[in-house]
mmCIF file of C-alpha atoms in Angstrom:
data_model
loop_
_atom_site.group_PDB
_atom_site.id
_atom_site.type_symbol
_atom_site.label_atom_id
_atom_site.label_comp_id
_atom_site.label_asym_id
_atom_site.label_seq_id
_atom_site.Cartn_x
_atom_site.Cartn_y
_atom_site.Cartn_z
ATOM 1 C CA UNK A 28 -60.981 -46.768 31.430
ATOM 2 C CA UNK A 29 -61.612 -43.888 29.043
ATOM 3 C CA UNK A 30 -58.873 -41.397 28.142
ATOM 4 C CA UNK A 31 -58.808 -37.862 29.479
ATOM 5 C CA UNK A 32 -61.179 -35.525 27.640
ATOM 6 C CA UNK A 33 -59.764 -31.980 27.086
ATOM 7 C CA UNK A 34 -63.348 -30.762 26.691
ATOM 8 C CA UNK A 35 -63.451 -30.145 30.438
ATOM 9 C CA UNK A 36 -60.677 -27.579 30.088
ATOM 10 C CA UNK A 37 -62.542 -25.846 27.254
ATOM 11 C CA UNK A 38 -65.803 -25.720 29.175
ATOM 12 C CA UNK A 39 -63.991 -24.549 32.287
ATOM 13 C CA UNK A 40 -62.269 -21.702 30.413
ATOM 14 C CA UNK A 41 -65.529 -20.510 28.885
ATOM 15 C CA UNK A 42 -67.400 -20.680 32.175
ATOM 16 C CA UNK A 43 -64.682 -18.565 33.817
ATOM 17 C CA UNK A 44 -64.968 -16.043 30.961
ATOM 18 C CA UNK A 45 -68.727 -15.943 31.431
ATOM 19 C CA UNK A 46 -68.302 -15.305 35.173
ATOM 20 C CA UNK A 47 -65.684 -12.605 34.505
ATOM 21 C CA UNK A 48 -68.165 -10.839 32.253
ATOM 22 C CA UNK A 49 -70.534 -10.408 35.184
ATOM 23 C CA UNK A 50 -68.183 -8.973 37.820
ATOM 24 C CA UNK A 51 -67.861 -5.236 38.407
ATOM 25 C CA UNK A 52 -64.246 -4.867 39.506
ATOM 26 C CA UNK A 53 -61.609 -4.598 36.801
ATOM 27 C CA UNK A 54 -59.019 -6.558 38.798
ATOM 28 C CA UNK A 55 -61.450 -9.470 39.099
ATOM 29 C CA UNK A 56 -62.069 -9.387 35.341
ATOM 30 C CA UNK A 57 -58.315 -9.554 34.699
ATOM 31 C CA UNK A 58 -57.977 -12.491 37.099
ATOM 32 C CA UNK A 59 -60.806 -14.273 35.303
ATOM 33 C CA UNK A 60 -59.149 -13.734 31.928
ATOM 34 C CA UNK A 61 -55.864 -15.137 33.236
ATOM 35 C CA UNK A 62 -57.554 -18.249 34.656
ATOM 36 C CA UNK A 63 -59.545 -18.742 31.445
ATOM 37 C CA UNK A 64 -56.393 -18.483 29.334
ATOM 38 C CA UNK A 65 -54.678 -21.084 31.503
ATOM 39 C CA UNK A 66 -57.598 -23.470 31.194
ATOM 40 C CA UNK A 67 -57.853 -22.926 27.439
ATOM 41 C CA UNK A 68 -54.197 -23.759 26.818
ATOM 42 C CA UNK A 69 -54.665 -27.569 26.623
ATOM 43 C CA UNK A 70 -57.644 -27.044 24.293
ATOM 44 C CA UNK A 71 -55.550 -24.876 21.983
ATOM 45 C CA UNK A 72 -52.731 -27.436 21.978
ATOM 46 C CA UNK A 73 -54.983 -30.460 21.373
ATOM 47 C CA UNK A 74 -57.266 -28.672 18.901
ATOM 48 C CA UNK A 75 -60.526 -29.785 20.549
ATOM 49 C CA UNK A 76 -63.855 -28.111 19.823
ATOM 50 C CA UNK A 77 -67.498 -29.068 19.922
ATOM 51 C CA UNK A 78 -71.132 -27.870 19.949
ATOM 52 C CA UNK A 79 -71.152 -27.108 23.675
ATOM 53 C CA UNK A 80 -67.993 -25.070 23.243
ATOM 54 C CA UNK A 81 -69.696 -22.982 20.530
ATOM 55 C CA UNK A 82 -72.805 -22.440 22.653
ATOM 56 C CA UNK A 83 -70.743 -21.148 25.562
ATOM 57 C CA UNK A 84 -68.907 -18.729 23.268
ATOM 58 C CA UNK A 85 -72.292 -17.491 22.036
ATOM 59 C CA UNK A 86 -73.471 -17.049 25.644
ATOM 60 C CA UNK A 87 -70.370 -14.993 26.488
ATOM 61 C CA UNK A 88 -70.953 -12.819 23.413
ATOM 62 C CA UNK A 89 -74.607 -12.203 24.258
ATOM 63 C CA UNK A 90 -73.896 -11.444 27.926
ATOM 64 C CA UNK A 91 -71.204 -8.907 27.031
ATOM 65 C CA UNK A 92 -73.337 -7.268 24.358
ATOM 66 C CA UNK A 93 -76.103 -6.944 26.935
ATOM 67 C CA UNK A 94 -73.724 -5.401 29.483
ATOM 68 C CA UNK A 95 -72.347 -2.976 26.904
ATOM 69 C CA UNK A 96 -75.883 -1.914 26.002
ATOM 70 C CA UNK A 97 -76.752 -1.427 29.669
ATOM 71 C CA UNK A 98 -73.623 0.678 30.266
ATOM 72 C CA UNK A 99 -74.390 2.791 27.205
ATOM 73 C CA UNK A 100 -77.957 3.407 28.383
ATOM 74 C CA UNK A 101 -76.730 4.299 31.866
ATOM 75 C CA UNK A 102 -74.183 6.741 30.478
ATOM 76 C CA UNK A 103 -76.745 8.357 28.184
ATOM 77 C CA UNK A 104 -78.994 9.130 31.164
ATOM 78 C CA UNK A 105 -76.298 10.798 33.294
ATOM 79 C CA UNK A 106 -76.674 14.566 33.637
ATOM 80 C CA UNK A 107 -74.320 17.227 35.029
ATOM 81 C CA UNK A 108 -74.923 20.815 36.049
ATOM 82 C CA UNK A 109 -72.738 23.463 34.397
ATOM 83 C CA UNK A 110 -70.297 23.599 37.336
ATOM 84 C CA UNK A 111 -70.185 19.799 37.617
ATOM 85 C CA UNK A 112 -69.426 19.482 33.913
ATOM 86 C CA UNK A 113 -66.608 22.001 34.259
ATOM 87 C CA UNK A 114 -65.128 20.006 37.167
ATOM 88 C CA UNK A 115 -65.361 16.833 35.117
ATOM 89 C CA UNK A 116 -63.770 18.410 32.029
ATOM 90 C CA UNK A 117 -60.904 19.894 34.029
ATOM 91 C CA UNK A 118 -60.001 17.021 36.341
ATOM 92 C CA UNK A 119 -62.138 13.892 35.820
ATOM 93 C CA UNK A 120 -62.014 13.613 32.033
ATOM 94 C CA UNK A 121 -60.491 10.145 32.336
ATOM 95 C CA UNK A 122 -63.749 8.847 33.831
ATOM 96 C CA UNK A 123 -66.883 7.846 31.977
ATOM 97 C CA UNK A 124 -70.120 9.712 32.702
ATOM 98 C CA UNK A 125 -71.433 7.207 35.277
ATOM 99 C CA UNK A 126 -68.100 6.986 37.147
ATOM 100 C CA UNK A 127 -67.684 10.773 37.169
ATOM 101 C CA UNK A 128 -71.268 11.195 38.395
ATOM 102 C CA UNK A 129 -70.686 8.723 41.236
ATOM 103 C CA UNK A 130 -67.417 10.382 42.293
ATOM 104 C CA UNK A 131 -68.836 13.905 42.269
ATOM 105 C CA UNK A 132 -71.786 12.680 44.347
ATOM 106 C CA UNK A 133 -69.348 11.549 47.061
ATOM 107 C CA UNK A 134 -68.487 15.212 47.686
ATOM 108 C CA UNK A 135 -70.332 18.432 48.512
ATOM 109 C CA UNK A 136 -70.691 21.911 47.035
ATOM 110 C CA UNK A 137 -70.375 24.916 49.357
ATOM 111 C CA UNK A 138 -69.980 28.681 49.246
ATOM 112 C CA UNK A 139 -67.162 29.944 51.497
ATOM 113 C CA UNK A 140 -66.110 33.377 52.752
ATOM 114 C CA UNK A 141 -62.835 35.194 52.333
ATOM 115 C CA UNK A 142 -60.373 34.238 55.065
ATOM 116 C CA UNK A 143 -61.514 30.599 55.387
ATOM 117 C CA UNK A 144 -58.531 28.247 55.878
ATOM 118 C CA UNK A 145 -58.766 25.113 53.745
ATOM 119 C CA UNK A 146 -55.464 23.413 54.587
ATOM 120 C CA UNK A 147 -52.978 24.170 57.358
ATOM 121 C CA UNK A 148 -49.227 23.937 57.094
ATOM 122 C CA UNK A 149 -47.699 20.815 58.713
ATOM 123 C CA UNK A 150 -51.106 19.130 58.962
ATOM 124 C CA UNK A 151 -52.729 16.471 56.799
ATOM 125 C CA UNK A 152 -55.176 17.847 54.242
ATOM 126 C CA UNK A 153 -58.680 17.248 55.655
ATOM 127 C CA UNK A 154 -60.287 17.198 52.196
ATOM 128 C CA UNK A 155 -59.668 17.369 48.500
ATOM 129 C CA UNK A 156 -60.960 20.744 47.289
ATOM 130 C CA UNK A 157 -61.900 22.026 43.853
ATOM 131 C CA UNK A 158 -61.992 25.816 43.618
ATOM 132 C CA UNK A 159 -64.823 26.417 41.154
ATOM 133 C CA UNK A 160 -64.856 30.195 41.668
ATOM 134 C CA UNK A 161 -62.660 32.503 43.708
ATOM 135 C CA UNK A 162 -59.008 32.698 44.705
ATOM 136 C CA UNK A 163 -56.717 31.471 47.468
ATOM 137 C CA UNK A 164 -53.226 32.171 48.754
ATOM 138 C CA UNK A 165 -50.575 29.644 49.731
ATOM 139 C CA UNK A 166 -48.591 30.706 52.793
ATOM 140 C CA UNK A 167 -45.500 29.211 54.361
ATOM 141 C CA UNK A 168 -44.241 30.419 57.733
ATOM 142 C CA UNK A 169 -46.754 33.263 57.491
ATOM 143 C CA UNK A 170 -45.458 34.499 54.131
ATOM 144 C CA UNK A 171 -47.334 34.316 50.814
ATOM 145 C CA UNK A 172 -45.490 31.921 48.503
ATOM 146 C CA UNK A 173 -48.115 31.267 45.857
ATOM 147 C CA UNK A 174 -51.667 31.757 44.642
ATOM 148 C CA UNK A 175 -54.456 29.448 43.543
ATOM 149 C CA UNK A 176 -56.914 30.549 40.863
ATOM 150 C CA UNK A 177 -60.374 29.217 40.134
ATOM 151 C CA UNK A 178 -60.471 25.863 38.402
ATOM 152 C CA UNK A 179 -57.655 24.388 40.521
ATOM 153 C CA UNK A 180 -57.589 21.353 42.776
ATOM 154 C CA UNK A 181 -56.322 21.964 46.309
ATOM 155 C CA UNK A 182 -54.783 19.192 48.415
ATOM 156 C CA UNK A 183 -54.277 16.678 45.608
ATOM 157 C CA UNK A 184 -50.563 16.300 46.403
ATOM 158 C CA UNK A 185 -51.123 14.835 49.879
ATOM 159 C CA UNK A 186 -54.776 13.884 50.301
ATOM 160 C CA UNK A 187 -54.320 10.266 49.228
ATOM 161 C CA UNK A 188 -51.296 9.415 51.380
ATOM 162 C CA UNK A 189 -52.107 11.593 54.411
ATOM 163 C CA UNK A 190 -48.758 13.432 54.280
ATOM 164 C CA UNK A 191 -48.535 16.839 55.929
ATOM 165 C CA UNK A 192 -49.045 19.915 53.780
ATOM 166 C CA UNK A 193 -46.050 22.159 53.179
ATOM 167 C CA UNK A 194 -48.160 25.324 53.246
ATOM 168 C CA UNK A 195 -51.399 26.883 54.460
ATOM 169 C CA UNK A 196 -54.119 27.560 51.892
ATOM 170 C CA UNK A 197 -56.507 30.412 52.737
ATOM 171 C CA UNK A 198 -59.262 31.902 50.607
ATOM 172 C CA UNK A 199 -58.624 35.487 49.510
ATOM 173 C CA UNK A 200 -62.127 36.033 48.114
ATOM 174 C CA UNK A 201 -65.637 34.703 48.462
ATOM 175 C CA UNK A 202 -65.501 31.315 46.742
ATOM 176 C CA UNK A 203 -67.474 28.369 45.447
ATOM 177 C CA UNK A 204 -65.987 24.971 46.288
ATOM 178 C CA UNK A 205 -66.533 21.263 45.801
ATOM 179 C CA UNK A 206 -64.873 19.080 48.428
ATOM 180 C CA UNK A 207 -64.667 15.469 49.524
ATOM 181 C CA UNK A 208 -63.259 14.392 52.931
ATOM 182 C CA UNK A 209 -59.869 12.696 52.682
ATOM 183 C CA UNK A 210 -60.889 9.535 54.551
ATOM 184 C CA UNK A 211 -64.022 9.132 52.442
ATOM 185 C CA UNK A 212 -62.066 9.634 49.215
ATOM 186 C CA UNK A 213 -59.453 7.038 50.171
ATOM 187 C CA UNK A 214 -62.133 4.497 51.114
ATOM 188 C CA UNK A 215 -64.021 5.121 47.877
ATOM 189 C CA UNK A 216 -60.938 4.735 45.705
ATOM 190 C CA UNK A 217 -59.937 1.524 47.495
ATOM 191 C CA UNK A 218 -63.278 0.056 46.426
ATOM 192 C CA UNK A 219 -62.991 1.523 42.903
ATOM 193 C CA UNK A 220 -59.452 0.835 41.607
ATOM 194 C CA UNK A 221 -60.306 1.857 38.030
ATOM 195 C CA UNK A 222 -61.505 5.260 39.291
ATOM 196 C CA UNK A 223 -58.337 5.561 41.405
ATOM 197 C CA UNK A 224 -56.114 5.070 38.333
ATOM 198 C CA UNK A 225 -57.926 7.805 36.386
ATOM 199 C CA UNK A 226 -57.850 10.148 39.381
ATOM 200 C CA UNK A 227 -54.095 9.694 39.838
ATOM 201 C CA UNK A 228 -53.619 10.817 36.231
ATOM 202 C CA UNK A 229 -55.776 13.892 36.847
ATOM 203 C CA UNK A 230 -53.835 14.728 40.022
ATOM 204 C CA UNK A 231 -50.508 14.408 38.206
ATOM 205 C CA UNK A 232 -51.733 16.742 35.469
ATOM 206 C CA UNK A 233 -52.924 19.300 38.059
ATOM 207 C CA UNK A 234 -49.555 19.197 39.833
ATOM 208 C CA UNK A 235 -47.679 19.675 36.563
ATOM 209 C CA UNK A 236 -49.834 22.703 35.830
ATOM 210 C CA UNK A 237 -49.092 24.201 39.246
ATOM 211 C CA UNK A 238 -45.378 23.587 38.813
ATOM 212 C CA UNK A 239 -45.410 25.270 35.413
ATOM 213 C CA UNK A 240 -47.252 28.281 36.881
ATOM 214 C CA UNK A 241 -44.784 28.514 39.773
ATOM 215 C CA UNK A 242 -41.829 28.392 37.394
ATOM 216 C CA UNK A 243 -43.403 31.116 35.255
ATOM 217 C CA UNK A 244 -43.865 33.352 38.311
ATOM 218 C CA UNK A 245 -40.242 32.836 39.323
ATOM 219 C CA UNK A 246 -39.051 33.651 35.802
ATOM 220 C CA UNK A 247 -41.079 36.891 35.811
ATOM 221 C CA UNK A 248 -39.624 38.160 39.078
ATOM 222 C CA UNK A 249 -37.097 40.972 38.723
ATOM 223 C CA UNK A 250 -33.523 40.082 39.735
ATOM 224 C CA UNK A 251 -32.447 40.928 43.257
ATOM 225 C CA UNK A 252 -30.397 44.149 43.548
#
């Protein structure tokens, strides 16, 4: 009876790496890398190598170079209008061109009139909005408590978890908006975890900017008599 050949572990690890190179989801790639590392451990300990091992490494290299070239070509062909590019620069800069293009295409561009209500107090935000041009007021219990200028996201604080908004957002001028329905956004991000991570960073940055603006407005208010 022949002894155990560690070559099977080496081939198994490389085949898993090759398969991981072909999947689209980042979490699946990470799982593949973990499995490949586990399989390669006996090979590293026993110091085995061979011609087949080298050929598989070469195959992995060629496949990944091909995928990188394809991604580069795809990114080089992506085009954005001026307002789309501004949206990307302001809020989706953590995404590559193809991912940003796909996300923007999930939403819609509209022109809206003054007085349109985007989000209602004590209700879940129906959409994530980007105010490309125009202005909006934030009202709580019927009183103005804040303002939203062009370039801002609206609804980013609650759109992903479905929590109720703490204020009503109403347009105070004719406006240009991009929006994506909340349910559609959540479904899209569930299927695209790498996009979700980048979007969370953009949302956090937008919220920090709003908080800084609110603090500045409070600091500028005259003291009460």
